[in-house]
Amino acid sequence: MSFGVHSRRGISWSQGGRSRPSRFPRTLAFNFPFLQVLDEMRVKFHLVTFGCQMNDFDSQRMSGLLTARGYIAESDPSKADVILLNTCSIREKAEHKVFSQLGRFLKFKARNPRLVLGIAGCMAQEHGRSLLRQVPELDLVVGTHNAYRVPELVEEVRSGRGKQVETGERDLVQPIEYESVARSSPVKAWVTIMEGCDYLCSFCIVPYVRGRERNRTPEEIVEEVRWLCGNGWREICLLGQTVNKYRYGDVTFAELLRRLDGVEGLERLRFASPHPNDFDEELAWTMAELGTVCEHVHAPVQSGSTRVLRKMRRKYGREDYLEKVAMIRRAMPEVALSTDIIVGFPSETEAEFRETLSLLEEVEFDHVFAFQYSEREGTGASRLADDLPEAEKRARLHRLFALQEKIGKRRNEALVGRVMEVLVEGPSVRDPRQLTGRTRQNKIVNFEGGSAVGDLVRVRLTRAAAHSFRGELVDLVSGGSNLAGRAPLNLGRGAGSDAGKGPPNDDPSLLQIT
């Protein structure tokens, strides 16, 4: 994503007759020439993000911290004084995209040797100082445990103290200055409740680049959500690599949901991404009972074959997963289910792949994110022979998508004519004359006018596609009055990112692979 909206802290703005300091990125027009000169003298940064919602949130944090130091976001990398790439290493293809993007930025470094060029995120954590040998023009390498130190390390480089590499691990969650986070939406906000992962799935690099599991205190989480809702955000998505494994003392994830359900101003509560192992009856029925928790569960299955799941070290089999699905649907009959799947895992046979296809037909997921297996050095699966030709992996992926396209459209068509509650997020990507939003089941709905960003409205679904709906406005449930005067940061994904693999308007609850 590219950050391209000017932000200024400390400027006052008026809302409902009250003057208050602005916490939100805004583009302001100045009529005073000397202020324009000062604005041009400020250090400009350009930030590009690859990968999952955790990376997106880290980028929002880094952007907010840089802005608080007086830096200014710049959408044009050729005009930036600092260029940062917040990277992903979940698949080999993601790393190739980063190097390709980096190559395009090297020409700016050649023209301006004072340009600070840095890599942050999972690639930085995985490869560390070796990135400086691969790309000598790099000035900065910052791993996942130290995103909060980016402004300090950028200053070290700009002060002439040489190249900076920081990939040390932390035993605690990184400090989060949530008031300064440059949120990408005026309606929805992410809240990190844990970092790292203690599951060692054989295909996954996350435990090696994000570290072991670390949980925030429930008091910190409630305080952040209360602040966000008090400042107008209406939907909160809790983030964690295995978010439903959260536990702090006696506080389980289900208990945390109960505490958050009582926060004034909270309309919708989601979480991403849960692990099937940690989905139990208590959590399912808690979700069903709480009015703010949305009827959508992303439950990554990865394969429909028990033998392959054992090779993946998923700690459940096909029947175990199907029992979890049945349990969730008993508690929430209207729930929408989505999942992640890997095709072409080492030694996966055609018969085992067909087991995955049959699982799709049995469960009838509302949405599926699927990927070809990609070997990651250092993981358990890297010791297995990657014996399936790439052409066969691609063919299986296409077969899976074709089947899911039919299932998704069939499930959506069954909803046509229903009136659903939709949270308005902004103009439609494909037709700016229309508004777009999501139902509680995380279905994308495009409809024409009569409401504003942040409104909760009722919309009649009139036409279904595999990934979205057309609808017509019925009435207003409640207005997003606290959003007056707020402008969200313009967060678009950078060239070469993994955007586009899912439905439009990247959804935080669907991008994580767990």
PDB file of N, CA, C and O in Angstrom, residues 328-386:
ATOM      1  N   ILE A 328     -20.093 -24.818  15.137  1.00  0.00           N
ATOM      2  CA  ILE A 328     -20.257 -23.386  14.868  1.00  0.00           C
ATOM      3  C   ILE A 328     -21.633 -23.110  14.278  1.00  0.00           C
ATOM      4  O   ILE A 328     -22.321 -22.154  14.667  1.00  0.00           O
ATOM      5  N   ARG A 329     -22.077 -23.966  13.347  1.00  0.00           N
ATOM      6  CA  ARG A 329     -23.375 -23.750  12.709  1.00  0.00           C
ATOM      7  C   ARG A 329     -24.542 -24.063  13.643  1.00  0.00           C
ATOM      8  O   ARG A 329     -25.628 -23.492  13.488  1.00  0.00           O
ATOM      9  N   ARG A 330     -24.343 -24.935  14.625  1.00  0.00           N
ATOM     10  CA  ARG A 330     -25.400 -25.144  15.623  1.00  0.00           C
ATOM     11  C   ARG A 330     -25.622 -23.869  16.430  1.00  0.00           C
ATOM     12  O   ARG A 330     -26.758 -23.484  16.725  1.00  0.00           O
ATOM     13  N   ALA A 331     -24.511 -23.219  16.787  1.00  0.00           N
ATOM     14  CA  ALA A 331     -24.607 -21.996  17.592  1.00  0.00           C
ATOM     15  C   ALA A 331     -25.084 -20.816  16.760  1.00  0.00           C
ATOM     16  O   ALA A 331     -25.840 -19.972  17.250  1.00  0.00           O
ATOM     17  N   MET A 332     -24.646 -20.735  15.492  1.00  0.00           N
ATOM     18  CA  MET A 332     -24.965 -19.593  14.626  1.00  0.00           C
ATOM     19  C   MET A 332     -25.422 -20.105  13.263  1.00  0.00           C
ATOM     20  O   MET A 332     -24.616 -20.214  12.333  1.00  0.00           O
ATOM     21  N   PRO A 333     -26.684 -20.432  13.118  1.00  0.00           N
ATOM     22  CA  PRO A 333     -27.172 -20.996  11.843  1.00  0.00           C
ATOM     23  C   PRO A 333     -26.947 -20.065  10.652  1.00  0.00           C
ATOM     24  O   PRO A 333     -26.828 -20.546   9.521  1.00  0.00           O
ATOM     25  N   GLU A 334     -26.868 -18.750  10.867  1.00  0.00           N
ATOM     26  CA  GLU A 334     -26.708 -17.787   9.774  1.00  0.00           C
ATOM     27  C   GLU A 334     -25.243 -17.459   9.503  1.00  0.00           C
ATOM     28  O   GLU A 334     -24.948 -16.539   8.734  1.00  0.00           O
ATOM     29  N   VAL A 335     -24.327 -18.168  10.134  1.00  0.00           N
ATOM     30  CA  VAL A 335     -22.903 -17.825  10.019  1.00  0.00           C
ATOM     31  C   VAL A 335     -22.397 -18.003   8.585  1.00  0.00           C
ATOM     32  O   VAL A 335     -22.839 -18.900   7.860  1.00  0.00           O
ATOM     33  N   ALA A 336     -21.485 -17.127   8.178  1.00  0.00           N
ATOM     34  CA  ALA A 336     -20.749 -17.292   6.917  1.00  0.00           C
ATOM     35  C   ALA A 336     -19.365 -17.831   7.249  1.00  0.00           C
ATOM     36  O   ALA A 336     -18.715 -17.352   8.180  1.00  0.00           O
ATOM     37  N   LEU A 337     -18.919 -18.802   6.494  1.00  0.00           N
ATOM     38  CA  LEU A 337     -17.619 -19.440   6.729  1.00  0.00           C
ATOM     39  C   LEU A 337     -16.688 -19.187   5.556  1.00  0.00           C
ATOM     40  O   LEU A 337     -17.083 -19.296   4.394  1.00  0.00           O
ATOM     41  N   SER A 338     -15.440 -18.863   5.874  1.00  0.00           N
ATOM     42  CA  SER A 338     -14.396 -18.753   4.856  1.00  0.00           C
ATOM     43  C   SER A 338     -13.188 -19.540   5.331  1.00  0.00           C
ATOM     44  O   SER A 338     -13.098 -19.920   6.506  1.00  0.00           O
ATOM     45  N   THR A 339     -12.257 -19.807   4.418  1.00  0.00           N
ATOM     46  CA  THR A 339     -11.129 -20.660   4.775  1.00  0.00           C
ATOM     47  C   THR A 339      -9.924 -20.371   3.896  1.00  0.00           C
ATOM     48  O   THR A 339     -10.012 -19.658   2.897  1.00  0.00           O
ATOM     49  N   ASP A 340      -8.775 -20.945   4.288  1.00  0.00           N
ATOM     50  CA  ASP A 340      -7.549 -20.951   3.483  1.00  0.00           C
ATOM     51  C   ASP A 340      -7.238 -22.384   3.093  1.00  0.00           C
ATOM     52  O   ASP A 340      -7.449 -23.316   3.884  1.00  0.00           O
ATOM     53  N   ILE A 341      -6.695 -22.560   1.888  1.00  0.00           N
ATOM     54  CA  ILE A 341      -6.318 -23.897   1.406  1.00  0.00           C
ATOM     55  C   ILE A 341      -4.986 -23.804   0.670  1.00  0.00           C
ATOM     56  O   ILE A 341      -4.739 -22.848  -0.073  1.00  0.00           O
ATOM     57  N   ILE A 342      -4.135 -24.792   0.894  1.00  0.00           N
ATOM     58  CA  ILE A 342      -2.874 -24.928   0.163  1.00  0.00           C
ATOM     59  C   ILE A 342      -3.000 -26.135  -0.759  1.00  0.00           C
ATOM     60  O   ILE A 342      -3.337 -27.235  -0.302  1.00  0.00           O
ATOM     61  N   VAL A 343      -2.739 -25.944  -2.037  1.00  0.00           N
ATOM     62  CA  VAL A 343      -2.753 -27.068  -2.979  1.00  0.00           C
ATOM     63  C   VAL A 343      -1.317 -27.422  -3.346  1.00  0.00           C
ATOM     64  O   VAL A 343      -0.431 -26.565  -3.355  1.00  0.00           O
ATOM     65  N   GLY A 344      -1.107 -28.707  -3.627  1.00  0.00           N
ATOM     66  CA  GLY A 344       0.216 -29.139  -4.059  1.00  0.00           C
ATOM     67  C   GLY A 344       1.223 -29.277  -2.952  1.00  0.00           C
ATOM     68  O   GLY A 344       2.437 -29.179  -3.186  1.00  0.00           O
ATOM     69  N   PHE A 345       0.767 -29.522  -1.716  1.00  0.00           N
ATOM     70  CA  PHE A 345       1.701 -29.788  -0.617  1.00  0.00           C
ATOM     71  C   PHE A 345       2.516 -31.044  -0.956  1.00  0.00           C
ATOM     72  O   PHE A 345       2.009 -31.953  -1.625  1.00  0.00           O
ATOM     73  N   PRO A 346       3.773 -31.122  -0.523  1.00  0.00           N
ATOM     74  CA  PRO A 346       4.608 -32.276  -0.870  1.00  0.00           C
ATOM     75  C   PRO A 346       3.904 -33.611  -0.623  1.00  0.00           C
ATOM     76  O   PRO A 346       3.346 -33.834   0.446  1.00  0.00           O
ATOM     77  N   SER A 347       3.918 -34.435  -1.628  1.00  0.00           N
ATOM     78  CA  SER A 347       3.361 -35.796  -1.661  1.00  0.00           C
ATOM     79  C   SER A 347       1.840 -35.831  -1.763  1.00  0.00           C
ATOM     80  O   SER A 347       1.248 -36.918  -1.732  1.00  0.00           O
ATOM     81  N   GLU A 348       1.178 -34.674  -1.912  1.00  0.00           N
ATOM     82  CA  GLU A 348      -0.273 -34.693  -2.086  1.00  0.00           C
ATOM     83  C   GLU A 348      -0.629 -35.414  -3.390  1.00  0.00           C
ATOM     84  O   GLU A 348      -0.171 -35.044  -4.471  1.00  0.00           O
ATOM     85  N   THR A 349      -1.455 -36.434  -3.283  1.00  0.00           N
ATOM     86  CA  THR A 349      -1.861 -37.205  -4.464  1.00  0.00           C
ATOM     87  C   THR A 349      -3.118 -36.585  -5.086  1.00  0.00           C
ATOM     88  O   THR A 349      -3.788 -35.748  -4.479  1.00  0.00           O
ATOM     89  N   GLU A 350      -3.441 -37.036  -6.284  1.00  0.00           N
ATOM     90  CA  GLU A 350      -4.671 -36.583  -6.941  1.00  0.00           C
ATOM     91  C   GLU A 350      -5.886 -36.958  -6.098  1.00  0.00           C
ATOM     92  O   GLU A 350      -6.830 -36.162  -5.945  1.00  0.00           O
ATOM     93  N   ALA A 351      -5.866 -38.139  -5.503  1.00  0.00           N
ATOM     94  CA  ALA A 351      -6.987 -38.576  -4.671  1.00  0.00           C
ATOM     95  C   ALA A 351      -7.132 -37.682  -3.444  1.00  0.00           C
ATOM     96  O   ALA A 351      -8.255 -37.338  -3.029  1.00  0.00           O
ATOM     97  N   GLU A 352      -6.006 -37.286  -2.864  1.00  0.00           N
ATOM     98  CA  GLU A 352      -6.053 -36.413  -1.686  1.00  0.00           C
ATOM     99  C   GLU A 352      -6.506 -35.010  -2.059  1.00  0.00           C
ATOM    100  O   GLU A 352      -7.221 -34.351  -1.277  1.00  0.00           O
ATOM    101  N   PHE A 353      -6.132 -34.547  -3.235  1.00  0.00           N
ATOM    102  CA  PHE A 353      -6.640 -33.260  -3.686  1.00  0.00           C
ATOM    103  C   PHE A 353      -8.157 -33.327  -3.875  1.00  0.00           C
ATOM    104  O   PHE A 353      -8.875 -32.387  -3.532  1.00  0.00           O
ATOM    105  N   ARG A 354      -8.637 -34.445  -4.405  1.00  0.00           N
ATOM    106  CA  ARG A 354     -10.081 -34.591  -4.568  1.00  0.00           C
ATOM    107  C   ARG A 354     -10.799 -34.606  -3.218  1.00  0.00           C
ATOM    108  O   ARG A 354     -11.954 -34.179  -3.121  1.00  0.00           O
ATOM    109  N   GLU A 355     -10.117 -35.058  -2.173  1.00  0.00           N
ATOM    110  CA  GLU A 355     -10.685 -34.963  -0.824  1.00  0.00           C
ATOM    111  C   GLU A 355     -10.893 -33.500  -0.431  1.00  0.00           C
ATOM    112  O   GLU A 355     -11.866 -33.153   0.249  1.00  0.00           O
ATOM    113  N   THR A 356      -9.975 -32.642  -0.835  1.00  0.00           N
ATOM    114  CA  THR A 356     -10.134 -31.211  -0.555  1.00  0.00           C
ATOM    115  C   THR A 356     -11.331 -30.655  -1.310  1.00  0.00           C
ATOM    116  O   THR A 356     -12.135 -29.892  -0.763  1.00  0.00           O
ATOM    117  N   LEU A 357     -11.477 -31.050  -2.574  1.00  0.00           N
ATOM    118  CA  LEU A 357     -12.631 -30.597  -3.350  1.00  0.00           C
ATOM    119  C   LEU A 357     -13.937 -31.079  -2.713  1.00  0.00           C
ATOM    120  O   LEU A 357     -14.927 -30.333  -2.644  1.00  0.00           O
ATOM    121  N   SER A 358     -13.935 -32.307  -2.236  1.00  0.00           N
ATOM    122  CA  SER A 358     -15.161 -32.831  -1.620  1.00  0.00           C
ATOM    123  C   SER A 358     -15.463 -32.116  -0.307  1.00  0.00           C
ATOM    124  O   SER A 358     -16.634 -31.963   0.075  1.00  0.00           O
ATOM    125  N   LEU A 359     -14.416 -31.663   0.398  1.00  0.00           N
ATOM    126  CA  LEU A 359     -14.630 -30.884   1.630  1.00  0.00           C
ATOM    127  C   LEU A 359     -15.324 -29.560   1.308  1.00  0.00           C
ATOM    128  O   LEU A 359     -16.233 -29.129   2.024  1.00  0.00           O
ATOM    129  N   LEU A 360     -14.898 -28.914   0.218  1.00  0.00           N
ATOM    130  CA  LEU A 360     -15.550 -27.674  -0.202  1.00  0.00           C
ATOM    131  C   LEU A 360     -17.041 -27.912  -0.458  1.00  0.00           C
ATOM    132  O   LEU A 360     -17.883 -27.103  -0.054  1.00  0.00           O
ATOM    133  N   GLU A 361     -17.343 -29.011  -1.119  1.00  0.00           N
ATOM    134  CA  GLU A 361     -18.740 -29.307  -1.432  1.00  0.00           C
ATOM    135  C   GLU A 361     -19.539 -29.636  -0.174  1.00  0.00           C
ATOM    136  O   GLU A 361     -20.713 -29.272  -0.056  1.00  0.00           O
ATOM    137  N   GLU A 362     -18.896 -30.305   0.791  1.00  0.00           N
ATOM    138  CA  GLU A 362     -19.596 -30.689   2.019  1.00  0.00           C
ATOM    139  C   GLU A 362     -19.835 -29.491   2.928  1.00  0.00           C
ATOM    140  O   GLU A 362     -20.925 -29.324   3.485  1.00  0.00           O
ATOM    141  N   VAL A 363     -18.822 -28.643   3.093  1.00  0.00           N
ATOM    142  CA  VAL A 363     -18.943 -27.492   3.991  1.00  0.00           C
ATOM    143  C   VAL A 363     -19.708 -26.351   3.335  1.00  0.00           C
ATOM    144  O   VAL A 363     -20.484 -25.650   3.969  1.00  0.00           O
ATOM    145  N   GLU A 364     -19.489 -26.146   2.040  1.00  0.00           N
ATOM    146  CA  GLU A 364     -20.039 -25.011   1.303  1.00  0.00           C
ATOM    147  C   GLU A 364     -19.584 -23.683   1.930  1.00  0.00           C
ATOM    148  O   GLU A 364     -20.375 -22.927   2.493  1.00  0.00           O
ATOM    149  N   PHE A 365     -18.299 -23.416   1.806  1.00  0.00           N
ATOM    150  CA  PHE A 365     -17.745 -22.158   2.302  1.00  0.00           C
ATOM    151  C   PHE A 365     -18.316 -20.991   1.500  1.00  0.00           C
ATOM    152  O   PHE A 365     -18.621 -21.113   0.307  1.00  0.00           O
ATOM    153  N   ASP A 366     -18.425 -19.845   2.169  1.00  0.00           N
ATOM    154  CA  ASP A 366     -18.844 -18.638   1.461  1.00  0.00           C
ATOM    155  C   ASP A 366     -17.693 -18.043   0.657  1.00  0.00           C
ATOM    156  O   ASP A 366     -17.915 -17.413  -0.369  1.00  0.00           O
ATOM    157  N   HIS A 367     -16.475 -18.231   1.129  1.00  0.00           N
ATOM    158  CA  HIS A 367     -15.322 -17.730   0.399  1.00  0.00           C
ATOM    159  C   HIS A 367     -14.097 -18.566   0.738  1.00  0.00           C
ATOM    160  O   HIS A 367     -13.972 -19.059   1.866  1.00  0.00           O
ATOM    161  N   VAL A 368     -13.224 -18.713  -0.241  1.00  0.00           N
ATOM    162  CA  VAL A 368     -12.012 -19.517  -0.064  1.00  0.00           C
ATOM    163  C   VAL A 368     -10.815 -18.741  -0.598  1.00  0.00           C
ATOM    164  O   VAL A 368     -10.863 -18.170  -1.690  1.00  0.00           O
ATOM    165  N   PHE A 369      -9.734 -18.729   0.193  1.00  0.00           N
ATOM    166  CA  PHE A 369      -8.441 -18.213  -0.273  1.00  0.00           C
ATOM    167  C   PHE A 369      -7.520 -19.407  -0.430  1.00  0.00           C
ATOM    168  O   PHE A 369      -7.293 -20.149   0.528  1.00  0.00           O
ATOM    169  N   ALA A 370      -7.034 -19.616  -1.633  1.00  0.00           N
ATOM    170  CA  ALA A 370      -6.215 -20.794  -1.917  1.00  0.00           C
ATOM    171  C   ALA A 370      -4.912 -20.386  -2.578  1.00  0.00           C
ATOM    172  O   ALA A 370      -4.857 -19.409  -3.324  1.00  0.00           O
ATOM    173  N   PHE A 371      -3.860 -21.162  -2.305  1.00  0.00           N
ATOM    174  CA  PHE A 371      -2.525 -20.846  -2.784  1.00  0.00           C
ATOM    175  C   PHE A 371      -1.792 -22.129  -3.149  1.00  0.00           C
ATOM    176  O   PHE A 371      -2.051 -23.189  -2.574  1.00  0.00           O
ATOM    177  N   GLN A 372      -0.891 -22.019  -4.095  1.00  0.00           N
ATOM    178  CA  GLN A 372       0.016 -23.131  -4.379  1.00  0.00           C
ATOM    179  C   GLN A 372       1.041 -23.235  -3.265  1.00  0.00           C
ATOM    180  O   GLN A 372       1.509 -22.217  -2.741  1.00  0.00           O
ATOM    181  N   TYR A 373       1.410 -24.464  -2.914  1.00  0.00           N
ATOM    182  CA  TYR A 373       2.453 -24.650  -1.909  1.00  0.00           C
ATOM    183  C   TYR A 373       3.747 -23.998  -2.373  1.00  0.00           C
ATOM    184  O   TYR A 373       4.161 -24.124  -3.526  1.00  0.00           O
ATOM    185  N   SER A 374       4.388 -23.280  -1.451  1.00  0.00           N
ATOM    186  CA  SER A 374       5.669 -22.646  -1.723  1.00  0.00           C
ATOM    187  C   SER A 374       6.616 -22.992  -0.586  1.00  0.00           C
ATOM    188  O   SER A 374       6.335 -22.699   0.581  1.00  0.00           O
ATOM    189  N   GLU A 375       7.729 -23.639  -0.915  1.00  0.00           N
ATOM    190  CA  GLU A 375       8.686 -24.055   0.112  1.00  0.00           C
ATOM    191  C   GLU A 375       9.317 -22.848   0.792  1.00  0.00           C
ATOM    192  O   GLU A 375       9.760 -21.908   0.132  1.00  0.00           O
ATOM    193  N   ARG A 376       9.357 -22.878   2.127  1.00  0.00           N
ATOM    194  CA  ARG A 376       9.994 -21.833   2.912  1.00  0.00           C
ATOM    195  C   ARG A 376      11.147 -22.441   3.686  1.00  0.00           C
ATOM    196  O   ARG A 376      10.983 -23.356   4.492  1.00  0.00           O
ATOM    197  N   GLU A 377      12.341 -21.939   3.433  1.00  0.00           N
ATOM    198  CA  GLU A 377      13.549 -22.464   4.063  1.00  0.00           C
ATOM    199  C   GLU A 377      13.439 -22.385   5.581  1.00  0.00           C
ATOM    200  O   GLU A 377      13.027 -21.376   6.140  1.00  0.00           O
ATOM    201  N   GLY A 378      13.798 -23.479   6.252  1.00  0.00           N
ATOM    202  CA  GLY A 378      13.774 -23.502   7.710  1.00  0.00           C
ATOM    203  C   GLY A 378      12.515 -24.101   8.298  1.00  0.00           C
ATOM    204  O   GLY A 378      12.472 -24.429   9.489  1.00  0.00           O
ATOM    205  N   THR A 379      11.470 -24.249   7.498  1.00  0.00           N
ATOM    206  CA  THR A 379      10.240 -24.875   7.989  1.00  0.00           C
ATOM    207  C   THR A 379      10.353 -26.387   7.910  1.00  0.00           C
ATOM    208  O   THR A 379      11.205 -26.928   7.193  1.00  0.00           O
ATOM    209  N   GLY A 380       9.482 -27.095   8.625  1.00  0.00           N
ATOM    210  CA  GLY A 380       9.510 -28.549   8.605  1.00  0.00           C
ATOM    211  C   GLY A 380       9.299 -29.116   7.224  1.00  0.00           C
ATOM    212  O   GLY A 380       9.934 -30.108   6.830  1.00  0.00           O
ATOM    213  N   ALA A 381       8.404 -28.508   6.457  1.00  0.00           N
ATOM    214  CA  ALA A 381       8.093 -29.034   5.123  1.00  0.00           C
ATOM    215  C   ALA A 381       9.231 -28.848   4.139  1.00  0.00           C
ATOM    216  O   ALA A 381       9.259 -29.510   3.097  1.00  0.00           O
ATOM    217  N   SER A 382      10.179 -27.963   4.450  1.00  0.00           N
ATOM    218  CA  SER A 382      11.306 -27.749   3.532  1.00  0.00           C
ATOM    219  C   SER A 382      12.197 -28.982   3.449  1.00  0.00           C
ATOM    220  O   SER A 382      13.005 -29.112   2.519  1.00  0.00           O
ATOM    221  N   ARG A 383      12.037 -29.904   4.405  1.00  0.00           N
ATOM    222  CA  ARG A 383      12.814 -31.155   4.373  1.00  0.00           C
ATOM    223  C   ARG A 383      12.111 -32.252   3.571  1.00  0.00           C
ATOM    224  O   ARG A 383      12.651 -33.336   3.397  1.00  0.00           O
ATOM    225  N   LEU A 384      10.882 -31.943   3.125  1.00  0.00           N
ATOM    226  CA  LEU A 384      10.139 -32.898   2.299  1.00  0.00           C
ATOM    227  C   LEU A 384      10.401 -32.609   0.823  1.00  0.00           C
ATOM    228  O   LEU A 384      10.650 -31.470   0.441  1.00  0.00           O
ATOM    229  N   ALA A 385      10.320 -33.630   0.012  1.00  0.00           N
ATOM    230  CA  ALA A 385      10.542 -33.447  -1.430  1.00  0.00           C
ATOM    231  C   ALA A 385       9.336 -32.727  -2.034  1.00  0.00           C
ATOM    232  O   ALA A 385       8.198 -33.198  -1.934  1.00  0.00           O
ATOM    233  N   ASP A 386       9.593 -31.568  -2.641  1.00  0.00           N
ATOM    234  CA  ASP A 386       8.535 -30.817  -3.323  1.00  0.00           C
ATOM    235  C   ASP A 386       8.353 -31.451  -4.695  1.00  0.00           C
ATOM    236  O   ASP A 386       8.869 -30.984  -5.707  1.00  0.00           O
TER     237      ASP A 386
END
